[in-house]
Short mmCIF file of C-alpha atoms and ligand atoms in Angstrom, two decimals:
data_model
loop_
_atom_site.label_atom_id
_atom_site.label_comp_id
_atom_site.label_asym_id
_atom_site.label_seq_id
_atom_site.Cartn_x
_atom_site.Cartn_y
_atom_site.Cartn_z
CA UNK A 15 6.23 -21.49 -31.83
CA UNK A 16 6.02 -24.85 -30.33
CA UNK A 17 7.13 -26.31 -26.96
CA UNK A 18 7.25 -29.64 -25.74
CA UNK A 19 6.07 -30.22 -22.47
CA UNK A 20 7.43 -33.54 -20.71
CA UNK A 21 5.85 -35.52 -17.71
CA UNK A 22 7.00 -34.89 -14.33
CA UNK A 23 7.45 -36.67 -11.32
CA UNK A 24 5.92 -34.83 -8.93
CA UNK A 25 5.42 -30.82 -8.53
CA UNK A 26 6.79 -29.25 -5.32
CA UNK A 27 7.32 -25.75 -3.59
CA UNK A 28 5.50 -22.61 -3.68
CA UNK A 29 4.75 -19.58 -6.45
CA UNK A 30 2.97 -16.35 -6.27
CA UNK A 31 1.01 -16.58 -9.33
CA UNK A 32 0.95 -13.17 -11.71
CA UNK A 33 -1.62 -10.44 -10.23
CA UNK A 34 -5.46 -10.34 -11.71
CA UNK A 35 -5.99 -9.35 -14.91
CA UNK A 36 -9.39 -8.48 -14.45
CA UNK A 37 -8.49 -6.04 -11.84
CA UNK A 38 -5.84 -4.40 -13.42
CA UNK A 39 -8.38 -3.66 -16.89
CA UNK A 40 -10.79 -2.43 -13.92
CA UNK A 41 -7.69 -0.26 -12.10
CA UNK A 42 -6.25 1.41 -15.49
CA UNK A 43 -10.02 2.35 -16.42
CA UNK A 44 -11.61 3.81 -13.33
CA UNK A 45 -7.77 5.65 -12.68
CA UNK A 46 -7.98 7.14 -16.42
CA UNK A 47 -11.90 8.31 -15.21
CA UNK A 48 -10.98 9.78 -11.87
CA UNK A 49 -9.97 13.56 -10.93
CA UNK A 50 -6.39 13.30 -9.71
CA UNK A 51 -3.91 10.44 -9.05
CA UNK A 52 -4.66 6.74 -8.99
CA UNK A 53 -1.17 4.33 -7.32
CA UNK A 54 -2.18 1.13 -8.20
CA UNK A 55 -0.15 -1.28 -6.93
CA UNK A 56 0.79 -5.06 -7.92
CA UNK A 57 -0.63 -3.97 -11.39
CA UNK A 58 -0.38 -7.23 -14.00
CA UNK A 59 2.29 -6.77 -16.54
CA UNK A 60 1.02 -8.95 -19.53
CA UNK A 61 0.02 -8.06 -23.27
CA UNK A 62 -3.76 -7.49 -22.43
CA UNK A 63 -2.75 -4.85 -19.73
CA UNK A 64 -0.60 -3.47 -21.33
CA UNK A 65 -3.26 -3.00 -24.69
CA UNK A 66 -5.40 -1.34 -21.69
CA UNK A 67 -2.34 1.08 -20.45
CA UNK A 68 -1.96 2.22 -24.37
CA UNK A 69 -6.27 2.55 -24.52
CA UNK A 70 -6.19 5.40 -21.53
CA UNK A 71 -3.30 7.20 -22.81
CA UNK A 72 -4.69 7.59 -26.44
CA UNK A 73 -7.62 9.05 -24.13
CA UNK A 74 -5.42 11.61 -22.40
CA UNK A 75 -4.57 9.69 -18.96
CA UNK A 76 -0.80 9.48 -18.12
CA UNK A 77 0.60 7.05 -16.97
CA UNK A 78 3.79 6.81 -14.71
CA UNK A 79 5.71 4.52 -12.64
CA UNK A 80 6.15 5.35 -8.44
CA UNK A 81 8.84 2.55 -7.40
CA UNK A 82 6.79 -0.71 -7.85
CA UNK A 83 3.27 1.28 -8.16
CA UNK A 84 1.90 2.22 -11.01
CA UNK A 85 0.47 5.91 -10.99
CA UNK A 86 -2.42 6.78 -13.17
CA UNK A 87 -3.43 10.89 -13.56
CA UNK A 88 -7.46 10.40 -14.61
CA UNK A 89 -8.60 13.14 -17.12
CA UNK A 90 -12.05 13.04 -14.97
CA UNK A 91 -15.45 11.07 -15.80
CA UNK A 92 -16.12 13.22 -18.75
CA UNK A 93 -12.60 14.44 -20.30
CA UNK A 94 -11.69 11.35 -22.12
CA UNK A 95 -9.95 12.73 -25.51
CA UNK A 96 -10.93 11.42 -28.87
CA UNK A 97 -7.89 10.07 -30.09
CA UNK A 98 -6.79 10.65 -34.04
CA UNK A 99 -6.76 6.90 -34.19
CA UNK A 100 -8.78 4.18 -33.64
CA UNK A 101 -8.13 2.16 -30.01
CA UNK A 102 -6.52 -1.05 -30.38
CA UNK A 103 -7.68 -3.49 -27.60
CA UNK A 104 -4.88 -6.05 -29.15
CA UNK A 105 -6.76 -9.45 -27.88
CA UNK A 106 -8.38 -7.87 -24.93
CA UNK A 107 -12.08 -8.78 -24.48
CA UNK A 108 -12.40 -7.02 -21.39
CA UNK A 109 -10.74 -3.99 -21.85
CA UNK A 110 -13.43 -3.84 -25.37
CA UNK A 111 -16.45 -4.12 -23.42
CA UNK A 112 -15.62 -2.32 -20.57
CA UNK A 113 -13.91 0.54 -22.21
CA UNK A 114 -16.77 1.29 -24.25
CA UNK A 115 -19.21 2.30 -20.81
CA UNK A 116 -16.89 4.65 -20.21
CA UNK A 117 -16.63 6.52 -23.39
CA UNK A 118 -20.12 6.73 -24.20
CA UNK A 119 -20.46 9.06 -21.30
CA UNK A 120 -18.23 11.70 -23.56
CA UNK A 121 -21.15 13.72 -24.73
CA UNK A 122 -20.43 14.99 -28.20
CA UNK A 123 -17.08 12.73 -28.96
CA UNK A 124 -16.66 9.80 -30.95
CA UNK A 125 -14.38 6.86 -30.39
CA UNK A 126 -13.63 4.03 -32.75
CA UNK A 127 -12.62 0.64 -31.15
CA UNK A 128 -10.60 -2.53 -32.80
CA UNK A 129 -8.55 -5.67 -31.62
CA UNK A 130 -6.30 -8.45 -33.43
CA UNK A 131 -8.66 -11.09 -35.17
CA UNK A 132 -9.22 -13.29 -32.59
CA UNK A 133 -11.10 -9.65 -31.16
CA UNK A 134 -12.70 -8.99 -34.13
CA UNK A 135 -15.04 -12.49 -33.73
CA UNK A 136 -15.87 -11.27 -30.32
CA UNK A 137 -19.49 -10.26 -30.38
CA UNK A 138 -20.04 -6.34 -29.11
CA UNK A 139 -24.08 -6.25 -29.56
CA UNK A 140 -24.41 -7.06 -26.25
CA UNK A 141 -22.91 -4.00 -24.62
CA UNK A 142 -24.34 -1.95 -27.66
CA UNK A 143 -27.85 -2.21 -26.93
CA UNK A 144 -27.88 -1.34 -23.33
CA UNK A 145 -25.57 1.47 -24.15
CA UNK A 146 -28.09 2.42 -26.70
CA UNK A 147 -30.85 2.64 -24.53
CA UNK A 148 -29.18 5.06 -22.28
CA UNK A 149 -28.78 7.15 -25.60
CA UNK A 150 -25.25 6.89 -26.64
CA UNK A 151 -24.97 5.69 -30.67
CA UNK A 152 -22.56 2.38 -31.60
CA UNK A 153 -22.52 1.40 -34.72
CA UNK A 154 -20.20 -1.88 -35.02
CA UNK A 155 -19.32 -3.92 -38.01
CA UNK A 156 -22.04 -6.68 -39.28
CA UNK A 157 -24.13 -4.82 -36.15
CA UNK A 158 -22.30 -6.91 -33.91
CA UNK A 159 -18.56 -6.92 -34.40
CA UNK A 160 -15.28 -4.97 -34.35
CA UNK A 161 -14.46 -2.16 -35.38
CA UNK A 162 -17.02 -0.33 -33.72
CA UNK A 163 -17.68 3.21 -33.21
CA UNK A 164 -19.30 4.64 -29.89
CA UNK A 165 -20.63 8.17 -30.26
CA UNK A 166 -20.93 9.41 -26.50
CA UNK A 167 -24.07 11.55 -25.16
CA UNK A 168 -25.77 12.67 -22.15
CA UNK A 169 -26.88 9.09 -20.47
CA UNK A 170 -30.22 8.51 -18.96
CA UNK A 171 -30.51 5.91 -16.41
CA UNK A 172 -32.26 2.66 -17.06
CA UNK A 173 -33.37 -0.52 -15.65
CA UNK A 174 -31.39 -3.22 -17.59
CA UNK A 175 -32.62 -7.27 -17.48
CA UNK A 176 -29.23 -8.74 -18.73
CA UNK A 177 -29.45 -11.87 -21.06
CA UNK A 178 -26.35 -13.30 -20.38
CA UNK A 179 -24.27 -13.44 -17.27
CA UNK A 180 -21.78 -11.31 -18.10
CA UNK A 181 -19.15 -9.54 -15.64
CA UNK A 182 -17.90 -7.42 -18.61
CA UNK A 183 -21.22 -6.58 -20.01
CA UNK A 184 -22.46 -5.40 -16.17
CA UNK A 185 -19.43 -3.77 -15.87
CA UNK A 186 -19.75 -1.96 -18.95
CA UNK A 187 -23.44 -0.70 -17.86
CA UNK A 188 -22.03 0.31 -14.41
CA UNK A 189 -19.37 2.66 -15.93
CA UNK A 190 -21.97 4.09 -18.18
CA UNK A 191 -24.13 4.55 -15.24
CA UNK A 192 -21.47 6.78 -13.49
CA UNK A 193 -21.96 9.49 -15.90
CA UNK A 194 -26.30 9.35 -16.29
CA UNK A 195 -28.49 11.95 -14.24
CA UNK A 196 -29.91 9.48 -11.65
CA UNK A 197 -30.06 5.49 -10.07
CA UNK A 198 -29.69 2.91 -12.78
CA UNK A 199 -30.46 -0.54 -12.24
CA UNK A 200 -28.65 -3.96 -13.83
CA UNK A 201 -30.30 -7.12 -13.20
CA UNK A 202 -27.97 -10.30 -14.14
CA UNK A 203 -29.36 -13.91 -14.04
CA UNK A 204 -26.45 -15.30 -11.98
CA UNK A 205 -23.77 -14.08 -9.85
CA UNK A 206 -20.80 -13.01 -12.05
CA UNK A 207 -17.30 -11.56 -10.74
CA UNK A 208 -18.13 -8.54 -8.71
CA UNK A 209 -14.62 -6.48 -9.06
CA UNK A 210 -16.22 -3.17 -10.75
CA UNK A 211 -19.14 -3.46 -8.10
CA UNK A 212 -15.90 -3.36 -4.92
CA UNK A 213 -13.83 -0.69 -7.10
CA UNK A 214 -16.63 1.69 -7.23
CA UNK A 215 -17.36 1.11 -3.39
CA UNK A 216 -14.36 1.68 -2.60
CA UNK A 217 -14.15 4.67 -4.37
CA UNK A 218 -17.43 5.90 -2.56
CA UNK A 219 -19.91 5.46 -5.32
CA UNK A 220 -23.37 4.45 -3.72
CA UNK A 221 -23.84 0.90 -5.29
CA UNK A 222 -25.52 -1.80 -3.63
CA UNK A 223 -26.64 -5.01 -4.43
CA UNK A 224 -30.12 -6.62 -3.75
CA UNK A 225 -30.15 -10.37 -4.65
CA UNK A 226 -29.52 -10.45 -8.77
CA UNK A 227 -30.10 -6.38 -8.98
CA UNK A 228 -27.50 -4.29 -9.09
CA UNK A 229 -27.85 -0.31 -8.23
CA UNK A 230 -25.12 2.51 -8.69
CA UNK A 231 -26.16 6.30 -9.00
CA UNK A 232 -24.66 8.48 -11.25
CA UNK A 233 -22.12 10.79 -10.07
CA UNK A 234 -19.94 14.28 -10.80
CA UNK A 235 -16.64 12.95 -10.29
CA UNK A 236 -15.08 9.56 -9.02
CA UNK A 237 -12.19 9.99 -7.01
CA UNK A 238 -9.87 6.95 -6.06
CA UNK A 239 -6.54 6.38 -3.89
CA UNK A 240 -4.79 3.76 -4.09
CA UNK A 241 -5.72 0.17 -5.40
CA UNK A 242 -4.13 -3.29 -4.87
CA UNK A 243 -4.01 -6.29 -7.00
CA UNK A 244 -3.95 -9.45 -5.46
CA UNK A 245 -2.62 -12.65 -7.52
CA UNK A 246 -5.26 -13.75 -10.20
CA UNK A 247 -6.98 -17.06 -9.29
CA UNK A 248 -7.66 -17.73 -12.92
CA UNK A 249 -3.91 -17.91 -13.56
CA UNK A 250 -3.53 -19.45 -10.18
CA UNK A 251 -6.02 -22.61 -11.35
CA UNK A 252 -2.88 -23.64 -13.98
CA UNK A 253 -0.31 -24.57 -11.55
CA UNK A 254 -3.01 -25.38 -9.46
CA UNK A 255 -4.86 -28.27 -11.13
CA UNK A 256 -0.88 -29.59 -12.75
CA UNK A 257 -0.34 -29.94 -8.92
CA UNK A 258 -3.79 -31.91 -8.32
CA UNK A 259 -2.72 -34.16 -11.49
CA UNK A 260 0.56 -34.59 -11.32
CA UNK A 261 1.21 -37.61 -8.77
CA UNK A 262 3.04 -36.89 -5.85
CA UNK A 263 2.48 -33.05 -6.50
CA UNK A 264 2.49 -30.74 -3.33
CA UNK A 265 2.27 -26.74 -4.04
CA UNK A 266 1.62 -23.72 -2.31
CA UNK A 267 0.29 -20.80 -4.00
CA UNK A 268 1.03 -17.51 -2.39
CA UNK A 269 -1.22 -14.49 -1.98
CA UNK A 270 -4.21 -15.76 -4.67
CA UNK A 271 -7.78 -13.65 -5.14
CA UNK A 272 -10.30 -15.81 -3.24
CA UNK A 273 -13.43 -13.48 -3.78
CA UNK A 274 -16.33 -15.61 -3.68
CA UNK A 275 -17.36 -14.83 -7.45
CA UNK A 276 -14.12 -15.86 -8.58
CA UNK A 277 -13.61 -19.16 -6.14
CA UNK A 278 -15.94 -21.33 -8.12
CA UNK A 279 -12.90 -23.32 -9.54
CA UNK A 280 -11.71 -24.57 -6.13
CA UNK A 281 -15.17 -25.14 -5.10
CA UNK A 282 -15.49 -27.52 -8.12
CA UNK A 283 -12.31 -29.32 -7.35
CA UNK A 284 -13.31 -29.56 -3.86
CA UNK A 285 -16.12 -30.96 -4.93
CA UNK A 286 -14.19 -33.43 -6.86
CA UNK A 287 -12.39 -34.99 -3.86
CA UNK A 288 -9.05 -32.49 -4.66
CA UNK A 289 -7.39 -32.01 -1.97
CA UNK A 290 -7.27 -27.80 -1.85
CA UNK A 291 -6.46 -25.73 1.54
CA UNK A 292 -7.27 -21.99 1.82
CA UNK A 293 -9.49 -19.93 3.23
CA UNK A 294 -12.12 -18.99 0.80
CA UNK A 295 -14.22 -15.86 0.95
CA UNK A 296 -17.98 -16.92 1.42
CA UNK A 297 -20.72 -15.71 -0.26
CA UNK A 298 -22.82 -12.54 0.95
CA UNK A 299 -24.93 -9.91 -0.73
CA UNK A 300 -22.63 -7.08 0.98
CA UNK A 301 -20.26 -5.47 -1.87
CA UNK A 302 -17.09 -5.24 -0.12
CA UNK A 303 -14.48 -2.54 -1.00
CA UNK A 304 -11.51 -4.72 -0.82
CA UNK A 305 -10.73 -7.96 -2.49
CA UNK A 306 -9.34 -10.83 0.24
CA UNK A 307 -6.41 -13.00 -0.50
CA UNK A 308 -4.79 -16.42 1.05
CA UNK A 309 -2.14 -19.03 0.37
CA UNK A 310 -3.69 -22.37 -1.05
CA UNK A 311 -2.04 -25.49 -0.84
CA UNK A 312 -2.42 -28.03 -2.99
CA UNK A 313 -1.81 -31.89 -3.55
CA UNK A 314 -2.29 -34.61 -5.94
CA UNK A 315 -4.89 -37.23 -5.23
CA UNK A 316 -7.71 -39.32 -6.51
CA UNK A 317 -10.38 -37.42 -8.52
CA UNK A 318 -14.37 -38.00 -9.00
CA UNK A 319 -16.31 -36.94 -11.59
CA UNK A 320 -18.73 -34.21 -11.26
CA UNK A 321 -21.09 -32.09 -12.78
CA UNK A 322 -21.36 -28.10 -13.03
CA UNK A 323 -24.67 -26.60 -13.17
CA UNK A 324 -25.74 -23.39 -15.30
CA UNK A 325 -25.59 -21.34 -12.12
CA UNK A 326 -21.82 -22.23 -11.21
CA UNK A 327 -20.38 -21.52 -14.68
CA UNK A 328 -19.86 -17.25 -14.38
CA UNK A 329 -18.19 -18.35 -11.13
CA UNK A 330 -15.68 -20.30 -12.74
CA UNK A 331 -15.82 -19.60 -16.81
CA UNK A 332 -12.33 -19.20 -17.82
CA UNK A 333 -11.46 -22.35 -15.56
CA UNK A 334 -13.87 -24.30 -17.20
CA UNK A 335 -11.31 -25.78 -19.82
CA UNK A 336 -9.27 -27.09 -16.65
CA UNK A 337 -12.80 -28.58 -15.49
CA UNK A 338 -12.32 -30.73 -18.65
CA UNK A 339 -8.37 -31.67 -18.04
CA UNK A 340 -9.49 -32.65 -14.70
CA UNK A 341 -12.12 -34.85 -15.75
CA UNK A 342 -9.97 -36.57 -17.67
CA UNK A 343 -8.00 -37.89 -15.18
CA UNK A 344 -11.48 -38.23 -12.91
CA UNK A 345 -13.04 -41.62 -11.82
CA UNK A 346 -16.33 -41.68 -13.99
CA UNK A 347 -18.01 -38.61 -16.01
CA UNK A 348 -17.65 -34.93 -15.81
CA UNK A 349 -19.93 -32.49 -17.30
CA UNK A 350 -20.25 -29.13 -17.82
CA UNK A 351 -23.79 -27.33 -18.76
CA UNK A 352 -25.20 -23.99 -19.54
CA UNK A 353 -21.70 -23.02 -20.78
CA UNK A 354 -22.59 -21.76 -24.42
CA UNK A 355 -20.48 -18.08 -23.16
CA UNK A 356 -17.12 -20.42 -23.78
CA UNK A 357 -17.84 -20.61 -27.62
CA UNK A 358 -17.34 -16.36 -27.70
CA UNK A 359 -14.37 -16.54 -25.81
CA UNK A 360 -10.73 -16.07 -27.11
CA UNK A 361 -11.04 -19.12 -29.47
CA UNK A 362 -14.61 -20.88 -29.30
CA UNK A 363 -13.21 -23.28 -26.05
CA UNK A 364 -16.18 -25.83 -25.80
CA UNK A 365 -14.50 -27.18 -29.70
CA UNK A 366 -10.79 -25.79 -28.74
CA UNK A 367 -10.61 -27.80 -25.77
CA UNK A 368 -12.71 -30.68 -27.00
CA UNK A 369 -10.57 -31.37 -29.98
CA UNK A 370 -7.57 -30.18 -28.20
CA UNK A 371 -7.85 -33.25 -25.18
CA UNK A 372 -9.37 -35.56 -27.84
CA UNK A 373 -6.18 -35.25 -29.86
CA UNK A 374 -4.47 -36.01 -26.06
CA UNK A 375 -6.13 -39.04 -25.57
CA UNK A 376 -9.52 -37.96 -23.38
CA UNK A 377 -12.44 -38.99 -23.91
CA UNK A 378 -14.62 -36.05 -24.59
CA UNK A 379 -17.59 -35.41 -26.27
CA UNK A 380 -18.91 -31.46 -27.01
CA UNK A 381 -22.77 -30.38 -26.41
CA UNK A 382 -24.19 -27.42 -27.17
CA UNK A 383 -23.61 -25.87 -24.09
CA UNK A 384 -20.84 -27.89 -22.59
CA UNK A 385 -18.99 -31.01 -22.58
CA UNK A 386 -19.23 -34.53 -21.37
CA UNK A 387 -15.52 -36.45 -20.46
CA UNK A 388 -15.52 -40.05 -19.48
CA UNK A 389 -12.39 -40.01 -17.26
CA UNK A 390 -9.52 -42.83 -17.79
CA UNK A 391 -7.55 -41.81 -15.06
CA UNK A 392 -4.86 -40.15 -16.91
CA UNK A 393 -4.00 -39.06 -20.39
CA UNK A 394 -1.55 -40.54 -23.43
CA UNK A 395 0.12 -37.31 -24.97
CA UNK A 396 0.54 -35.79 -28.33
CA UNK A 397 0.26 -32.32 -29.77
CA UNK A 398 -2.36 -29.78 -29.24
CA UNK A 399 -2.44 -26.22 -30.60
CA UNK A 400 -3.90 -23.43 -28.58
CA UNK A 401 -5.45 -21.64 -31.21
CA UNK A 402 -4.04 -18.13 -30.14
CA UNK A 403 -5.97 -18.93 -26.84
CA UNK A 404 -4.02 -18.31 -23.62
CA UNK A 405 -5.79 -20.63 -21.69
CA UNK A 406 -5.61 -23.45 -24.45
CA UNK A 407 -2.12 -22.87 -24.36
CA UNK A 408 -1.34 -23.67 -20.55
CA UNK A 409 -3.56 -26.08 -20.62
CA UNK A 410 -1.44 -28.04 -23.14
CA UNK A 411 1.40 -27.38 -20.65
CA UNK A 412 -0.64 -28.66 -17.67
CA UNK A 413 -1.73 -31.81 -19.60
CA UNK A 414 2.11 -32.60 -20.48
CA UNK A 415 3.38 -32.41 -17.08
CA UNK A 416 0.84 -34.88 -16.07
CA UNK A 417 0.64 -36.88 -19.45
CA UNK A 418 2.33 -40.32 -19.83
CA UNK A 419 4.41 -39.25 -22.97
CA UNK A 420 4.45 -35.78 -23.06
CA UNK A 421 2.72 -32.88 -25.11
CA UNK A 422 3.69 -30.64 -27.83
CA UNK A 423 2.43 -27.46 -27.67
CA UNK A 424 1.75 -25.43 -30.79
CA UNK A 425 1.83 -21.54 -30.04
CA UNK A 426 2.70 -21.71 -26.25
CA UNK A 427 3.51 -17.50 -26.61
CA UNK A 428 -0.24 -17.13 -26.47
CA UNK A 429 0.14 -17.24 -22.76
CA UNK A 430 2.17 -14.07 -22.49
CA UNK A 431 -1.59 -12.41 -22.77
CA UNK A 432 -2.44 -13.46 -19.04
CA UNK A 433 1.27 -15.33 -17.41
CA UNK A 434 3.81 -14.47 -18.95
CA UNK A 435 6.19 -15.91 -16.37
CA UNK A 436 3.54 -19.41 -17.12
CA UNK A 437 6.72 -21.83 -18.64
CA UNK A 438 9.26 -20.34 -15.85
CA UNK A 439 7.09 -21.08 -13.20
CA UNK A 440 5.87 -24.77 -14.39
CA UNK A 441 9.62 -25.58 -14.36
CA UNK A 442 10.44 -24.17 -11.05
CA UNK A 443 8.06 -26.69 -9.50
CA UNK A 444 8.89 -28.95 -11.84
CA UNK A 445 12.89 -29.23 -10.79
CA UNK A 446 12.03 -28.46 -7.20
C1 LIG B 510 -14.17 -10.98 -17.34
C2 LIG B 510 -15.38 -11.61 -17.39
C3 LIG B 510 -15.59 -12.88 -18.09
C4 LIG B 510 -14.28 -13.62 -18.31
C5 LIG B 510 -13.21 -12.71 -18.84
C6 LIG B 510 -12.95 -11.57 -17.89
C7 LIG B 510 -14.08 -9.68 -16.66
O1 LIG B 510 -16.20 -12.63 -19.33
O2 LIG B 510 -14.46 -14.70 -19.19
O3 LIG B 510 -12.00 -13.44 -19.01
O4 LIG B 510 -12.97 -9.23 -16.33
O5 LIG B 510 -15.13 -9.07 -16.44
P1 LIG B 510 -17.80 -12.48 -19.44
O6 LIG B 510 -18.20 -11.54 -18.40
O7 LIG B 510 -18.15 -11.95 -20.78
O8 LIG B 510 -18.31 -13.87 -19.24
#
């Protein structure tokens, strides 16, 4: 499917981008482990939720609708079922490295776990290994890939020095560590999104954090109430940086996720002389058991180039590709290092978007870790596929709006994985 995107005057009004995606993985999992009812409410509809919704009913959770909540019955920490079938993730990354924490704690039960093909690139040896050393089995395809089995056991705690920062692979160790006898202990090397760190809090688990260590003790049973999903800033940063780009753009986005782990977008495009409004959640070692939200408002100005360091990228890594866009329409160079995680992504983004803005007009160049964008103020058009990547998809979008003859966009339904409301919403602003 393709969908031409033309440029627009100027972007005004407001929008309440769709609810977090990362959340709502997080909310369907922990409600399919607890004893007794999870409402979660403001829960994302979207094709990766949904894959996750499908996941905990194959393992015996049910899952029902309470006016505009959505009403997970847990089958308890250890009472996942093993399914006939193999679990289908559909293009979910999260939901197949998060997923897999959980069922290794099913002592004596096997589970086999597969995606689409984009999924079945998506390395899995980095959630095997720790999972291994708290004594569950995976055995996974080329000994990194999907399909993969897990074969769940008793867990022993651990100490775990991760070796990438990795929300999904901490998040993955965390779940495990629900179900082993005693304190386990995850170490990352940077501050990555802390949502399964906040769910668990709030849910009473003891987990604290110390500087880069993260500690959660096992428990018998995890019991939840109700959750709430506040809009997801990553989906947020679309409309966002179109409005930063886009001259004569004014937007307000409603009710957005402004965690500190998640805000490292805005703080780049603060950084960057754009002219964002909101109140942002600052950082703090404290794990909070509720995630804050506020309205940003956003208008189009002149940009600067700048550059992100190793330590900012977990804060911002799926907004990275918009890091690019931006810098294309920056005064002087942008560039992005210690960013090697975007090549495992949906598609591998540092050559998606590279070749994607090149074929735009940007001036771009990829690095091993990274990119490097001379800005020209502004970019001439064209066609740009998104690979069967969500994010390279509305990015094409964002980049027409603001382009000086427009952009085609080859396989635009990609973004029904994260928005897909995405094209409804551009053109609301658009004709405001
Ligand atoms: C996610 C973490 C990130 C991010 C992904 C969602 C999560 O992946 O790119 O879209 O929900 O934990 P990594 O933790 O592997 O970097």
């Amino acid at each position: 499917m393709s969908t031409r995107v033309d440029p627009a005057d100027g972007l005004r009004g407001e929008l309440r981008p769709p609810t977090d995606k990362s959340l709502s993985h997080r909310a369907a999992i922990l409600g399919a482990m607890a004893t007794g009812s999870v409402r979660v409410r403001g829960y994302l509809e979207a094709a990766d939720t949904n894959s996750t919704l499908a996941a905990v009913r194959q393992l015996g959770a049910r899952v029902g609708r309470d006016g505009d909540a959505l009403v997970i019955a847990g089958v308890g920490l250890r009472g996942a079922v093993a399914p006939d079938a193999p679990i289908d993730v559909g293009n979910a990354g999260t939901l197949m490295r998060l997923l897999p924490g959980w069922l290794a704690c099913q002592d004596g039960r096997s589970f086999t776990v597969d995606g689409d093909a984009s999924i079945r690139r998506r390395p899995v040896d980095r959630i095997a290994e720790p999972l291994r050393r708290m004594g569950a089995g995976v055995e996974a395809t080329d000994g990194r890939l999907p399909p993969f089995t897990v074969s769940g056991a008793r867990l022993r705690p651990m100490t775990y020095e991760m070796p990438v920062a990795s929300a999904q692979v901490k998040s993955c160790v965390l779940l495990a560590a629900l179900g082993a006898d005693g304190a386990t202990t995850v170490s990352e090397p940077a501050p990555s999104r802390d949502h399964t760190e906040r769910m668990l809090a709030a849910a009473g688990v003891d987990v604290r954090r110390d500087g880069r260590h993260i500690t959660v003790s096992g428990v018998q049973e995890l019991a939840l109430d109700e959750l709430v999903v506040p809009g997801d800033p990553s989906s947020a940063a679309f409309p966002l940086a179109a409005a930063l780009i886009v001259p004569g753009s004014r937007v307000v986005l409603r009710a957005v996720g402004v965690n500190w782990t998640r805000s490292g977008f805005v703080r780049i495009v603060q950084r960057m002389g754009g002219d964002v409004r909101g109140g942002l959640e600052e950082p703090g070692d404290e794990i909070a058991t509720t995630e804050p939200i506020a309205d940003l408002e956003v208008a189009a100005g002149a940009l600067q180039g700048t550059v992100v360091e190793p330590g900012e990228v977990p804060l911002a890594i799926d907004e990275l590709p918009l890091v690019a866009l931006l810098g294309c329409f920056a005064e002087g160079e942008t560039v992005v290092r210690g960013a090697q995680e975007l090549r495992l992504k949906e598609s591998d983004r540092i050559a998606t978007v590279v070749d994607g803005l090149r074929g735009l007009g940007g001036s771009i160049e990829a690095t091993d870790d990274g990119f490097v964008v001379t800005g020209t103020g502004g970019l001439r058009g064209g066609r740009i596929s998104s690979h069967g990547d969500h994010r390279l998809a509305m990015l094409g979008a964002v980049a027409g709006l603001a382009s000086r003859e427009g952009v085609e966009v080859v396989g635009m339904d990609a973004a029904a994985v994260s928005y897909p409301r995405f094209e409804r919403d551009l053109s609301t602003l658009a004709a405001t």
